[in-house]
Structures are given as C-alpha cells and as structure tokens.
PDB file of C-alpha atoms in Angstrom:
ATOM      1  CA  MET T   1      26.184  93.124  42.411  1.00 56.00           C
ATOM      2  CA  ALA T   2      29.500  91.445  43.169  1.00 57.00           C
ATOM      3  CA  LEU T   3      28.349  88.397  41.245  1.00 63.00           C
ATOM      4  CA  TYR T   4      27.335  90.611  38.309  1.00 56.00           C
ATOM      5  CA  ARG T   5      30.761  92.286  38.245  1.00 64.00           C
ATOM      6  CA  ASN T   6      32.466  88.894  37.996  1.00 65.00           C
ATOM      7  CA  LEU T   7      30.515  87.980  34.854  1.00 65.00           C
ATOM      8  CA  SER T   8      32.121  88.151  31.431  1.00 71.00           C
ATOM      9  CA  ILE T   9      30.863  90.589  28.817  1.00 70.00           C
ATOM     10  CA  ARG T  10      29.075  87.769  27.004  1.00 76.00           C
ATOM     11  CA  GLN T  11      27.375  86.642  30.221  1.00 72.00           C
ATOM     12  CA  LYS T  12      26.309  90.219  31.003  1.00 68.00           C
ATOM     13  CA  GLN T  13      24.779  90.517  27.546  1.00 76.00           C
ATOM     14  CA  ILE T  14      22.785  87.330  28.169  1.00 75.00           C
ATOM     15  CA  VAL T  15      21.566  88.670  31.540  1.00 74.00           C
ATOM     16  CA  TRP T  16      20.394  91.943  29.997  1.00 76.00           C
ATOM     17  CA  ALA T  17      18.781  90.129  27.083  1.00 77.00           C
ATOM     18  CA  TRP T  18      16.725  87.952  29.420  1.00 79.00           C
ATOM     19  CA  THR T  19      15.902  90.978  31.567  1.00 79.00           C
ATOM     20  CA  PHE T  20      14.328  92.766  28.597  1.00 79.00           C
ATOM     21  CA  LEU T  21      12.663  89.533  27.433  1.00 80.00           C
ATOM     22  CA  ALA T  22      11.134  88.958  30.867  1.00 81.00           C
ATOM     23  CA  VAL T  23       8.188  91.319  30.278  1.00 81.00           C
ATOM     24  CA  PRO T  24       6.971  89.754  26.997  1.00 80.00           C
ATOM     25  CA  VAL T  25       7.637  86.244  28.352  1.00 79.00           C
ATOM     26  CA  VAL T  26       5.543  86.921  31.462  1.00 82.00           C
ATOM     27  CA  PHE T  27       2.875  88.545  29.294  1.00 81.00           C
ATOM     28  CA  TYR T  28       2.592  85.510  27.058  1.00 77.00           C
ATOM     29  CA  VAL T  29       2.601  83.096  29.982  1.00 76.00           C
ATOM     30  CA  VAL T  30      -0.165  85.017  31.822  1.00 78.00           C
ATOM     31  CA  ILE T  31      -2.236  86.237  28.860  1.00 79.00           C
ATOM     32  CA  ARG T  32      -1.693  83.457  26.331  1.00 76.00           C
ATOM     33  CA  PHE T  33      -0.387  80.190  27.732  1.00 79.00           C
ATOM     34  CA  TYR T  34      -2.270  80.116  31.055  1.00 81.00           C
ATOM     35  CA  PRO T  35      -5.750  80.686  29.472  1.00 81.00           C
ATOM     36  CA  THR T  36      -4.940  78.144  26.760  1.00 82.00           C
ATOM     37  CA  GLY T  37      -3.965  75.542  29.348  1.00 84.00           C
ATOM     38  CA  THR T  38      -7.051  76.370  31.427  1.00 85.00           C
ATOM     39  CA  ALA T  39      -9.318  75.987  28.400  1.00 86.00           C
ATOM     40  CA  ILE T  40      -7.798  72.582  27.621  1.00 88.00           C
ATOM     41  CA  MET T  41      -8.381  71.503  31.223  1.00 91.00           C
ATOM     42  CA  ILE T  42     -11.993  72.785  31.241  1.00 89.00           C
ATOM     43  CA  SER T  43     -12.686  70.867  28.036  1.00 89.00           C
ATOM     44  CA  PHE T  44     -12.421  67.668  30.117  1.00 91.00           C
ATOM     45  CA  GLN T  45     -14.871  69.002  32.713  1.00 87.00           C
ATOM     46  CA  GLU T  46     -18.510  69.963  33.115  1.00 89.00           C
ATOM     47  CA  TRP T  47     -19.051  73.518  34.342  1.00 86.00           C
ATOM     48  CA  ASN T  48     -21.912  76.026  34.138  1.00 85.00           C
ATOM     49  CA  LEU T  49     -19.877  79.070  35.278  1.00 80.00           C
ATOM     50  CA  LEU T  50     -21.498  79.073  38.727  1.00 83.00           C
ATOM     51  CA  GLY T  51     -21.241  75.619  40.262  1.00 80.00           C
ATOM     52  CA  ALA T  52     -18.292  73.380  40.912  1.00 83.00           C
ATOM     53  CA  ARG T  53     -16.381  71.764  38.058  1.00 85.00           C
ATOM     54  CA  THR T  54     -16.924  68.061  37.491  1.00 87.00           C
ATOM     55  CA  TRP T  55     -14.372  65.909  35.705  1.00 89.00           C
ATOM     56  CA  THR T  56     -15.958  64.112  32.727  1.00 87.00           C
ATOM     57  CA  GLY T  57     -12.949  62.916  30.743  1.00 86.00           C
ATOM     58  CA  PHE T  58     -13.503  62.805  26.993  1.00 89.00           C
ATOM     59  CA  ASP T  59     -17.297  63.168  27.218  1.00 90.00           C
ATOM     60  CA  ASN T  60     -17.275  66.677  25.701  1.00 90.00           C
ATOM     61  CA  TYR T  61     -15.187  65.499  22.767  1.00 92.00           C
ATOM     62  CA  ILE T  62     -17.418  62.476  22.218  1.00 91.00           C
ATOM     63  CA  LYS T  63     -20.446  64.762  22.308  1.00 91.00           C
ATOM     64  CA  LEU T  64     -18.716  67.022  19.841  1.00 91.00           C
ATOM     65  CA  TRP T  65     -17.975  64.130  17.470  1.00 92.00           C
ATOM     66  CA  ASN T  66     -21.610  63.030  17.506  1.00 92.00           C
ATOM     67  CA  ASP T  67     -23.087  66.530  17.241  1.00 90.00           C
ATOM     68  CA  PRO T  68     -24.497  67.163  13.718  1.00 92.00           C
ATOM     69  CA  VAL T  69     -24.653  70.897  14.434  1.00 91.00           C
ATOM     70  CA  PHE T  70     -20.903  70.933  15.095  1.00 91.00           C
ATOM     71  CA  TRP T  71     -20.161  69.279  11.733  1.00 93.00           C
ATOM     72  CA  LYS T  72     -22.467  71.758  10.009  1.00 93.00           C
ATOM     73  CA  VAL T  73     -20.620  74.604  11.710  1.00 93.00           C
ATOM     74  CA  PHE T  74     -17.280  72.953  10.893  1.00 92.00           C
ATOM     75  CA  ARG T  75     -18.201  72.886   7.184  1.00 92.00           C
ATOM     76  CA  ASN T  76     -19.372  76.515   7.355  1.00 93.00           C
ATOM     77  CA  THR T  77     -16.061  77.567   8.891  1.00 91.00           C
ATOM     78  CA  PHE T  78     -14.074  75.905   6.151  1.00 90.00           C
ATOM     79  CA  ALA T  79     -16.462  77.301   3.534  1.00 92.00           C
ATOM     80  CA  TYR T  80     -15.542  80.803   4.780  1.00 93.00           C
ATOM     81  CA  LEU T  81     -11.883  79.816   4.570  1.00 90.00           C
ATOM     82  CA  LEU T  82     -11.864  78.051   1.205  1.00 90.00           C
ATOM     83  CA  ILE T  83     -14.035  80.655  -0.546  1.00 92.00           C
ATOM     84  CA  GLY T  84     -12.934  83.817   1.180  1.00 92.00           C
ATOM     85  CA  THR T  85      -9.154  83.307   1.163  1.00 90.00           C
ATOM     86  CA  PRO T  86      -8.606  82.710  -2.596  1.00 91.00           C
ATOM     87  CA  LEU T  87     -11.276  85.262  -3.512  1.00 93.00           C
ATOM     88  CA  SER T  88      -9.710  87.997  -1.399  1.00 92.00           C
ATOM     89  CA  LEU T  89      -6.210  87.027  -2.562  1.00 91.00           C
ATOM     90  CA  VAL T  90      -7.087  87.296  -6.275  1.00 91.00           C
ATOM     91  CA  LEU T  91      -9.103  90.510  -5.868  1.00 92.00           C
ATOM     92  CA  SER T  92      -6.479  92.238  -3.736  1.00 90.00           C
ATOM     93  CA  PHE T  93      -3.677  91.308  -6.154  1.00 90.00           C
ATOM     94  CA  LEU T  94      -5.585  92.519  -9.213  1.00 89.00           C
ATOM     95  CA  ILE T  95      -6.417  95.803  -7.493  1.00 88.00           C
ATOM     96  CA  ALA T  96      -2.854  96.292  -6.229  1.00 87.00           C
ATOM     97  CA  TYR T  97      -1.331  95.352  -9.594  1.00 86.00           C
ATOM     98  CA  HIS T  98      -3.389  97.946 -11.498  1.00 84.00           C
ATOM     99  CA  LEU T  99      -3.414 100.535  -8.731  1.00 83.00           C
ATOM    100  CA  ASP T 100       0.398 100.486  -8.685  1.00 79.00           C
ATOM    101  CA  GLN T 101       0.353 101.751 -12.277  1.00 78.00           C
ATOM    102  CA  VAL T 102      -2.002 104.637 -11.468  1.00 76.00           C
ATOM    103  CA  ARG T 103      -0.302 107.980 -10.943  1.00 74.00           C
ATOM    104  CA  PHE T 104      -3.238 110.421 -10.813  1.00 76.00           C
ATOM    105  CA  MET T 105      -4.663 110.659  -7.260  1.00 74.00           C
ATOM    106  CA  HIS T 106      -2.775 107.519  -6.302  1.00 69.00           C
ATOM    107  CA  GLY T 107      -2.735 108.287  -2.559  1.00 73.00           C
ATOM    108  CA  PHE T 108      -6.450 109.071  -2.524  1.00 75.00           C
ATOM    109  CA  MET T 109      -7.247 105.816  -4.327  1.00 74.00           C
ATOM    110  CA  ARG T 110      -5.218 103.826  -1.829  1.00 76.00           C
ATOM    111  CA  MET T 111      -7.030 105.567   1.018  1.00 75.00           C
ATOM    112  CA  LEU T 112     -10.412 104.622  -0.463  1.00 75.00           C
ATOM    113  CA  TYR T 113      -9.451 100.940  -0.623  1.00 75.00           C
ATOM    114  CA  PHE T 114      -7.969 100.980   2.899  1.00 78.00           C
ATOM    115  CA  LEU T 115     -10.934 102.793   4.494  1.00 78.00           C
ATOM    116  CA  PRO T 116     -13.122  99.667   4.932  1.00 78.00           C
ATOM    117  CA  PHE T 117     -10.324  97.991   6.914  1.00 78.00           C
ATOM    118  CA  MET T 118     -10.435 100.915   9.390  1.00 80.00           C
ATOM    119  CA  THR T 119     -14.226 100.874   9.642  1.00 80.00           C
ATOM    120  CA  SER T 120     -15.925  99.195  12.583  1.00 83.00           C
ATOM    121  CA  ALA T 121     -16.977  95.644  11.645  1.00 83.00           C
ATOM    122  CA  VAL T 122     -20.249  96.104  13.572  1.00 85.00           C
ATOM    123  CA  ALA T 123     -21.199  99.276  11.685  1.00 86.00           C
ATOM    124  CA  MET T 124     -20.214  97.728   8.384  1.00 87.00           C
ATOM    125  CA  ALA T 125     -22.266  94.581   9.069  1.00 87.00           C
ATOM    126  CA  TRP T 126     -25.383  96.617   9.858  1.00 89.00           C
ATOM    127  CA  VAL T 127     -24.977  98.712   6.672  1.00 88.00           C
ATOM    128  CA  TRP T 128     -24.653  95.560   4.554  1.00 89.00           C
ATOM    129  CA  ARG T 129     -27.628  94.100   6.389  1.00 89.00           C
ATOM    130  CA  TRP T 130     -29.616  97.096   5.257  1.00 90.00           C
ATOM    131  CA  PHE T 131     -28.363  96.520   1.681  1.00 89.00           C
ATOM    132  CA  TYR T 132     -29.763  92.974   1.757  1.00 89.00           C
ATOM    133  CA  GLN T 133     -33.253  93.817   3.016  1.00 88.00           C
ATOM    134  CA  ALA T 134     -36.354  93.249   0.910  1.00 83.00           C
ATOM    135  CA  VAL T 135     -38.123  95.947  -1.105  1.00 83.00           C
ATOM    136  CA  PRO T 136     -38.662  98.824  -0.352  1.00 83.00           C
ATOM    137  CA  ILE T 137     -35.848  99.001   2.243  1.00 84.00           C
ATOM    138  CA  GLY T 138     -32.939  97.058   0.779  1.00 82.00           C
ATOM    139  CA  LEU T 139     -30.633  98.721  -1.740  1.00 85.00           C
ATOM    140  CA  PHE T 140     -29.787  95.593  -3.773  1.00 87.00           C
ATOM    141  CA  ASN T 141     -33.382  94.378  -4.106  1.00 87.00           C
ATOM    142  CA  ASN T 142     -34.530  97.886  -5.085  1.00 88.00           C
ATOM    143  CA  ILE T 143     -31.936  97.873  -7.871  1.00 88.00           C
ATOM    144  CA  LEU T 144     -33.137  94.441  -9.007  1.00 86.00           C
ATOM    145  CA  ALA T 145     -36.735  95.606  -8.900  1.00 86.00           C
ATOM    146  CA  GLY T 146     -35.806  98.557 -11.090  1.00 85.00           C
ATOM    147  CA  PHE T 147     -34.730  96.099 -13.796  1.00 85.00           C
ATOM    148  CA  GLY T 148     -37.818  93.946 -13.307  1.00 83.00           C
ATOM    149  CA  ILE T 149     -35.897  91.132 -11.592  1.00 84.00           C
ATOM    150  CA  ALA T 150     -37.483  89.246  -8.711  1.00 84.00           C
ATOM    151  CA  GLN T 151     -36.080  90.088  -5.279  1.00 85.00           C
ATOM    152  CA  ILE T 152     -33.560  87.757  -3.677  1.00 86.00           C
ATOM    153  CA  GLU T 153     -33.685  86.459  -0.106  1.00 87.00           C
ATOM    154  CA  PHE T 154     -30.078  87.198   0.788  1.00 87.00           C
ATOM    155  CA  LEU T 155     -30.048  86.559   4.556  1.00 87.00           C
ATOM    156  CA  ASN T 156     -33.125  84.316   4.822  1.00 87.00           C
ATOM    157  CA  SER T 157     -31.990  81.647   2.382  1.00 85.00           C
ATOM    158  CA  THR T 158     -29.854  78.672   3.397  1.00 86.00           C
ATOM    159  CA  THR T 159     -28.193  78.911  -0.028  1.00 89.00           C
ATOM    160  CA  ASN T 160     -27.582  82.657  -0.247  1.00 89.00           C
ATOM    161  CA  ALA T 161     -26.930  83.537   3.392  1.00 90.00           C
ATOM    162  CA  LEU T 162     -23.324  82.368   3.661  1.00 92.00           C
ATOM    163  CA  PRO T 163     -22.096  84.130   0.484  1.00 91.00           C
ATOM    164  CA  ALA T 164     -24.079  87.221   1.546  1.00 91.00           C
ATOM    165  CA  VAL T 165     -22.263  87.309   4.885  1.00 92.00           C
ATOM    166  CA  LEU T 166     -18.909  86.465   3.311  1.00 92.00           C
ATOM    167  CA  ALA T 167     -19.046  89.360   0.815  1.00 91.00           C
ATOM    168  CA  PRO T 168     -18.632  92.212   3.361  1.00 90.00           C
ATOM    169  CA  ALA T 169     -16.016  90.162   5.225  1.00 90.00           C
ATOM    170  CA  VAL T 170     -13.933  89.904   2.048  1.00 91.00           C
ATOM    171  CA  TRP T 171     -14.520  93.586   1.268  1.00 90.00           C
ATOM    172  CA  ALA T 172     -13.499  94.639   4.792  1.00 87.00           C
ATOM    173  CA  GLY T 173     -10.062  93.018   4.583  1.00 87.00           C
ATOM    174  CA  LEU T 174      -9.381  93.919   0.971  1.00 87.00           C
ATOM    175  CA  GLY T 175      -7.741  97.282   1.695  1.00 85.00           C
ATOM    176  CA  PHE T 176      -5.114  95.843   4.038  1.00 88.00           C
ATOM    177  CA  GLN T 177      -4.197  93.132   1.552  1.00 90.00           C
ATOM    178  CA  VAL T 178      -3.988  95.656  -1.292  1.00 88.00           C
ATOM    179  CA  ILE T 179      -1.505  97.770   0.720  1.00 88.00           C
ATOM    180  CA  ILE T 180       0.627  94.697   1.515  1.00 89.00           C
ATOM    181  CA  PHE T 181       0.615  93.599  -2.129  1.00 90.00           C
ATOM    182  CA  MET T 182       1.602  97.071  -3.287  1.00 88.00           C
ATOM    183  CA  ALA T 183       4.499  97.103  -0.825  1.00 86.00           C
ATOM    184  CA  GLY T 184       5.627  93.734  -2.159  1.00 88.00           C
ATOM    185  CA  ILE T 185       5.329  94.855  -5.782  1.00 85.00           C
ATOM    186  CA  ARG T 186       7.324  98.016  -5.135  1.00 86.00           C
ATOM    187  CA  ALA T 187      10.043  95.998  -3.389  1.00 86.00           C
ATOM    188  CA  ILE T 188      10.800  94.150  -6.654  1.00 84.00           C
ATOM    189  CA  PRO T 189      13.843  95.748  -8.334  1.00 85.00           C
ATOM    190  CA  THR T 190      12.844  97.674 -11.457  1.00 83.00           C
ATOM    191  CA  SER T 191      15.965  96.367 -13.218  1.00 85.00           C
ATOM    192  CA  TYR T 192      14.177  93.014 -13.693  1.00 82.00           C
ATOM    193  CA  TYR T 193      11.351  94.669 -15.577  1.00 81.00           C
ATOM    194  CA  GLU T 194      13.699  96.847 -17.622  1.00 82.00           C
ATOM    195  CA  ALA T 195      15.736  93.840 -18.707  1.00 84.00           C
ATOM    196  CA  ALA T 196      12.579  91.926 -19.620  1.00 81.00           C
ATOM    197  CA  ARG T 197      11.260  94.807 -21.753  1.00 83.00           C
ATOM    198  CA  ILE T 198      14.597  95.152 -23.530  1.00 80.00           C
ATOM    199  CA  ASP T 199      14.374  91.490 -24.426  1.00 78.00           C
ATOM    200  CA  GLY T 200      10.842  92.014 -25.755  1.00 79.00           C
ATOM    201  CA  VAL T 201       9.116  89.894 -23.089  1.00 76.00           C
ATOM    202  CA  GLY T 202       5.318  90.251 -22.958  1.00 81.00           C
ATOM    203  CA  TRP T 203       3.346  91.395 -19.924  1.00 80.00           C
ATOM    204  CA  TRP T 204       1.981  87.908 -19.181  1.00 85.00           C
ATOM    205  CA  THR T 205       5.483  86.408 -19.008  1.00 84.00           C
ATOM    206  CA  ILE T 206       6.638  89.305 -16.815  1.00 80.00           C
ATOM    207  CA  LEU T 207       3.671  88.722 -14.513  1.00 81.00           C
ATOM    208  CA  THR T 208       4.083  84.935 -14.221  1.00 83.00           C
ATOM    209  CA  GLN T 209       7.885  84.692 -14.342  1.00 84.00           C
ATOM    210  CA  ILE T 210       8.960  87.813 -12.420  1.00 83.00           C
ATOM    211  CA  THR T 211       6.185  89.439 -10.396  1.00 83.00           C
ATOM    212  CA  LEU T 212       4.368  86.417  -8.942  1.00 85.00           C
ATOM    213  CA  PRO T 213       7.513  84.367  -8.059  1.00 85.00           C
ATOM    214  CA  LEU T 214       9.123  87.361  -6.310  1.00 86.00           C
ATOM    215  CA  LEU T 215       5.847  88.043  -4.452  1.00 87.00           C
ATOM    216  CA  ARG T 216       5.819  84.567  -2.914  1.00 86.00           C
ATOM    217  CA  PRO T 217       6.686  85.703   0.665  1.00 84.00           C
ATOM    218  CA  THR T 218       4.011  88.389   0.412  1.00 87.00           C
ATOM    219  CA  ILE T 219       1.460  85.876  -0.897  1.00 87.00           C
ATOM    220  CA  VAL T 220       2.291  83.425   1.917  1.00 84.00           C
ATOM    221  CA  PHE T 221       1.816  86.168   4.541  1.00 85.00           C
ATOM    222  CA  ILE T 222      -1.515  87.306   3.090  1.00 88.00           C
ATOM    223  CA  VAL T 223      -2.817  83.745   2.696  1.00 86.00           C
ATOM    224  CA  VAL T 224      -2.028  82.834   6.293  1.00 84.00           C
ATOM    225  CA  PHE T 225      -3.242  86.179   7.699  1.00 85.00           C
ATOM    226  CA  SER T 226      -6.459  85.941   5.708  1.00 88.00           C
ATOM    227  CA  SER T 227      -6.967  82.286   6.568  1.00 87.00           C
ATOM    228  CA  ILE T 228      -6.754  82.955  10.299  1.00 87.00           C
ATOM    229  CA  GLY T 229      -9.185  85.847   9.890  1.00 88.00           C
ATOM    230  CA  PHE T 230     -11.784  83.737   8.079  1.00 90.00           C
ATOM    231  CA  LEU T 231     -11.372  80.863  10.550  1.00 89.00           C
ATOM    232  CA  ARG T 232     -12.131  83.317  13.352  1.00 88.00           C
ATOM    233  CA  ILE T 233     -14.973  85.179  11.624  1.00 89.00           C
ATOM    234  CA  PHE T 234     -17.619  86.339  14.105  1.00 90.00           C
ATOM    235  CA  ASP T 235     -18.586  90.033  13.984  1.00 88.00           C
ATOM    236  CA  HIS T 236     -20.110  90.025  10.505  1.00 89.00           C
ATOM    237  CA  VAL T 237     -22.111  86.848  11.088  1.00 90.00           C
ATOM    238  CA  PHE T 238     -23.393  87.830  14.528  1.00 90.00           C
ATOM    239  CA  ASN T 239     -24.501  91.304  13.508  1.00 90.00           C
ATOM    240  CA  MET T 240     -25.944  90.449  10.094  1.00 89.00           C
ATOM    241  CA  THR T 241     -28.008  87.541  11.534  1.00 87.00           C
ATOM    242  CA  THR T 242     -28.665  89.059  14.918  1.00 82.00           C
ATOM    243  CA  ASN T 243     -32.327  87.979  15.036  1.00 81.00           C
ATOM    244  CA  ASN T 244     -31.227  84.391  14.428  1.00 83.00           C
ATOM    245  CA  PRO T 245     -27.459  84.244  15.042  1.00 83.00           C
ATOM    246  CA  GLY T 246     -25.818  81.920  12.541  1.00 85.00           C
ATOM    247  CA  GLY T 247     -29.099  81.318  10.747  1.00 82.00           C
ATOM    248  CA  PRO T 248     -31.116  80.410   8.924  1.00 86.00           C
ATOM    249  CA  LEU T 249     -30.849  76.811  10.175  1.00 87.00           C
ATOM    250  CA  ASN T 250     -27.159  77.339  11.152  1.00 88.00           C
ATOM    251  CA  ALA T 251     -26.355  78.033   7.477  1.00 89.00           C
ATOM    252  CA  THR T 252     -23.932  80.861   8.389  1.00 91.00           C
ATOM    253  CA  LYS T 253     -22.807  79.872  11.861  1.00 92.00           C
ATOM    254  CA  PRO T 254     -18.978  79.638  12.256  1.00 92.00           C
ATOM    255  CA  MET T 255     -17.105  77.908  15.063  1.00 92.00           C
ATOM    256  CA  VAL T 256     -16.465  81.104  17.031  1.00 92.00           C
ATOM    257  CA  LEU T 257     -20.161  81.891  17.110  1.00 92.00           C
ATOM    258  CA  MET T 258     -20.960  78.324  18.216  1.00 92.00           C
ATOM    259  CA  ILE T 259     -18.426  78.660  21.022  1.00 92.00           C
ATOM    260  CA  TYR T 260     -19.994  81.951  22.116  1.00 91.00           C
ATOM    261  CA  ASP T 261     -23.524  80.499  21.982  1.00 92.00           C
ATOM    262  CA  THR T 262     -22.536  77.368  23.893  1.00 91.00           C
ATOM    263  CA  ALA T 263     -20.693  79.273  26.596  1.00 88.00           C
ATOM    264  CA  PHE T 264     -22.899  82.299  27.238  1.00 88.00           C
ATOM    265  CA  ASN T 265     -26.353  81.136  26.157  1.00 88.00           C
ATOM    266  CA  SER T 266     -26.265  77.467  27.094  1.00 85.00           C
ATOM    267  CA  PHE T 267     -23.753  78.004  29.946  1.00 88.00           C
ATOM    268  CA  ASP T 268     -21.951  74.770  29.017  1.00 88.00           C
ATOM    269  CA  MET T 269     -18.365  75.892  29.486  1.00 90.00           C
ATOM    270  CA  GLY T 270     -16.877  72.405  29.195  1.00 90.00           C
ATOM    271  CA  TYR T 271     -18.443  71.815  25.803  1.00 91.00           C
ATOM    272  CA  ALA T 272     -17.512  75.342  24.654  1.00 91.00           C
ATOM    273  CA  ALA T 273     -13.918  74.721  25.777  1.00 91.00           C
ATOM    274  CA  ALA T 274     -13.788  71.513  23.728  1.00 92.00           C
ATOM    275  CA  GLN T 275     -14.904  73.486  20.680  1.00 92.00           C
ATOM    276  CA  THR T 276     -12.246  76.090  21.489  1.00 91.00           C
ATOM    277  CA  VAL T 277      -9.546  73.404  21.617  1.00 92.00           C
ATOM    278  CA  VAL T 278     -10.618  72.177  18.180  1.00 91.00           C
ATOM    279  CA  LEU T 279     -10.458  75.686  16.768  1.00 90.00           C
ATOM    280  CA  PHE T 280      -7.099  76.261  18.481  1.00 88.00           C
ATOM    281  CA  THR T 281      -5.752  73.077  16.874  1.00 89.00           C
ATOM    282  CA  ILE T 282      -6.885  74.251  13.446  1.00 86.00           C
ATOM    283  CA  LEU T 283      -5.280  77.654  13.917  1.00 84.00           C
ATOM    284  CA  LEU T 284      -2.090  76.004  15.194  1.00 83.00           C
ATOM    285  CA  CYS T 285      -1.916  73.825  12.093  1.00 85.00           C
ATOM    286  CA  VAL T 286      -2.288  76.903   9.885  1.00 77.00           C
ATOM    287  CA  SER T 287       0.495  78.654  11.805  1.00 74.00           C
ATOM    288  CA  LEU T 288       2.808  75.665  11.419  1.00 81.00           C
ATOM    289  CA  ILE T 289       2.098  75.582   7.707  1.00 79.00           C
ATOM    290  CA  GLN T 290       2.994  79.270   7.620  1.00 69.00           C
ATOM    291  CA  LEU T 291       6.341  78.620   9.283  1.00 68.00           C
ATOM    292  CA  ARG T 292       7.000  75.762   6.886  1.00 77.00           C
ATOM    293  CA  LEU T 293       6.235  77.873   3.836  1.00 70.00           C
ATOM    294  CA  LEU T 294       8.236  80.841   5.080  1.00 62.00           C
ATOM    295  CA  ARG T 295      11.198  78.572   5.708  1.00 61.00           C
ATOM    296  CA  SER T 296      11.103  77.299   2.163  1.00 63.00           C
ATOM    297  CA  THR T 297      10.959  80.766   0.543  1.00 57.00           C
TER     298      THR T 297
END
C-alpha cells in the first residue's frame, strides 16, 4: 500500500487499467491462446485421444497436401464463401433499402426478417431437409409436381446438394444483415438526400454516389462477419446430410465437418489439428483483411 501511495496519478491510472484488463487478458490466454497453441503443437504429433502422443513433424501437413478429399473440402469451403457472401450481401442490402422506406407495420416486417437469425440452426436445417424430400413428402417437389415438372434430387445430387445446403444458411443470416444495413442507412444524414433532390439528382445517382459510399464501413463489417460464418459453416451441412455427413461423395462437406469427422470418428487428432491450423490461418487472413479495410475507411 505504501508503494501505491507513492505513485503518481498517471501511474495509479495505469495500475487500475491493467487491474480491470486482467480478467479479459487471462480469459483470452486460457480460453483462446492456450488451446490455439496446443492445437498447433498437436498438429505435429500423432494422437488417438487415448494413447501417448508421438512426434511426427510435418507428416500431418504432408498427408493433408496429398489428400484429394481435403482439396475437395477446401474447394467446398470456398464455394460456400464465394457464393454465400456476395449473395447474402446483395439480398440483405436490397431488403434493407426497400424496407427502410416502408412505414406500415415496419417493426413487424423487421421482426419477420430477423426471426430466422434467432431460430435454432438445427431445427431450421431439419425443416429445410423436409422441404427438399421427394414426392409425396417434400414441399418443393410437390409444388413442382403440381406444375407437371419432374422432381429434383436436391440433397442426393453432387450438383444440387451444395446450393441446396447453402440456401438455408444464407436465409438464416439474412435478418441480422438486414438490421445492420438498416442501421447504416439511417445513420446517413438526411441533408445529403435533401440536397441531392433539390439538385434534381436521380435515385440511381443517389444510390451509387451517396448511399453506397457512406455504407462502406457497414459493408466491410457485413462482408467479414458473413465470410467468417460461411468459412465455419457446420450445423446446416451436418443436419441436412445426417445420413451421409457432407455427402453425397463429399459434395457438401466443409472444413469444419472434416475436422469433426477426422477427430471424433477416425480418432486422428494430429491430422484434425493440422486441418484446424489451416482453417485458423484462413480465418486469420480474413481478420487481417478486415483490419486493413477498416483502417482505410
């Protein structure tokens, strides 16, 4: 206490700042950094969860490089990212842009769009799985049959399965993105729009020269948030293809599902850890891009 009394006001502020920061720092070290470091270490070992760990060097990474299933899963993961992110971005902006101009039952409409985000991903996946079933069970194929159109193999086709799984994933996150876009749109000063209308500027110029440029920080946040979500997609794939997880023929399997399957079905923790390190590296790169983009806005 005597030492504390001899400190200057500035030094006391620093002590209290680090005191309050100690809890989150310890949390991140124990919950985040330690497991990450352990996973990196295990990726250089062979371990089946029960026996002793054996150091194998880069064998797991070499195996990963030569694994055709991994590259198939890698392409699937980026397919989810490259299709899902722009699709959800465009849809959410269009909905938010028009919903912002709605005055009748505006709050109720926002609630309807946000409701899927609050719904359990497992329950949602099973409902959509029912939608995709063949006649006479599936909703979509029954509708097609009503118009005399041949039924579609949504989840049993290597071509249709990935888009079929991606659709509910996009729909599930749409409500959150719509709310964020609406907040960004409403943060734009109305004086900009009033001045543009006085000058006789058309709606397209207002959209491209005022709304979209001023929404850049919002767009960056949504793109990065959505990208991380699609890179980590798991629940929808696992539950919609539960009889053949990631199938058919690994056509829908993402990296997270491959990690789960390798670790808890094959009990190859070293190989699963190597896959985790690869996914962690991808997510880290996306985060660094986020920081770079935010710094430039």
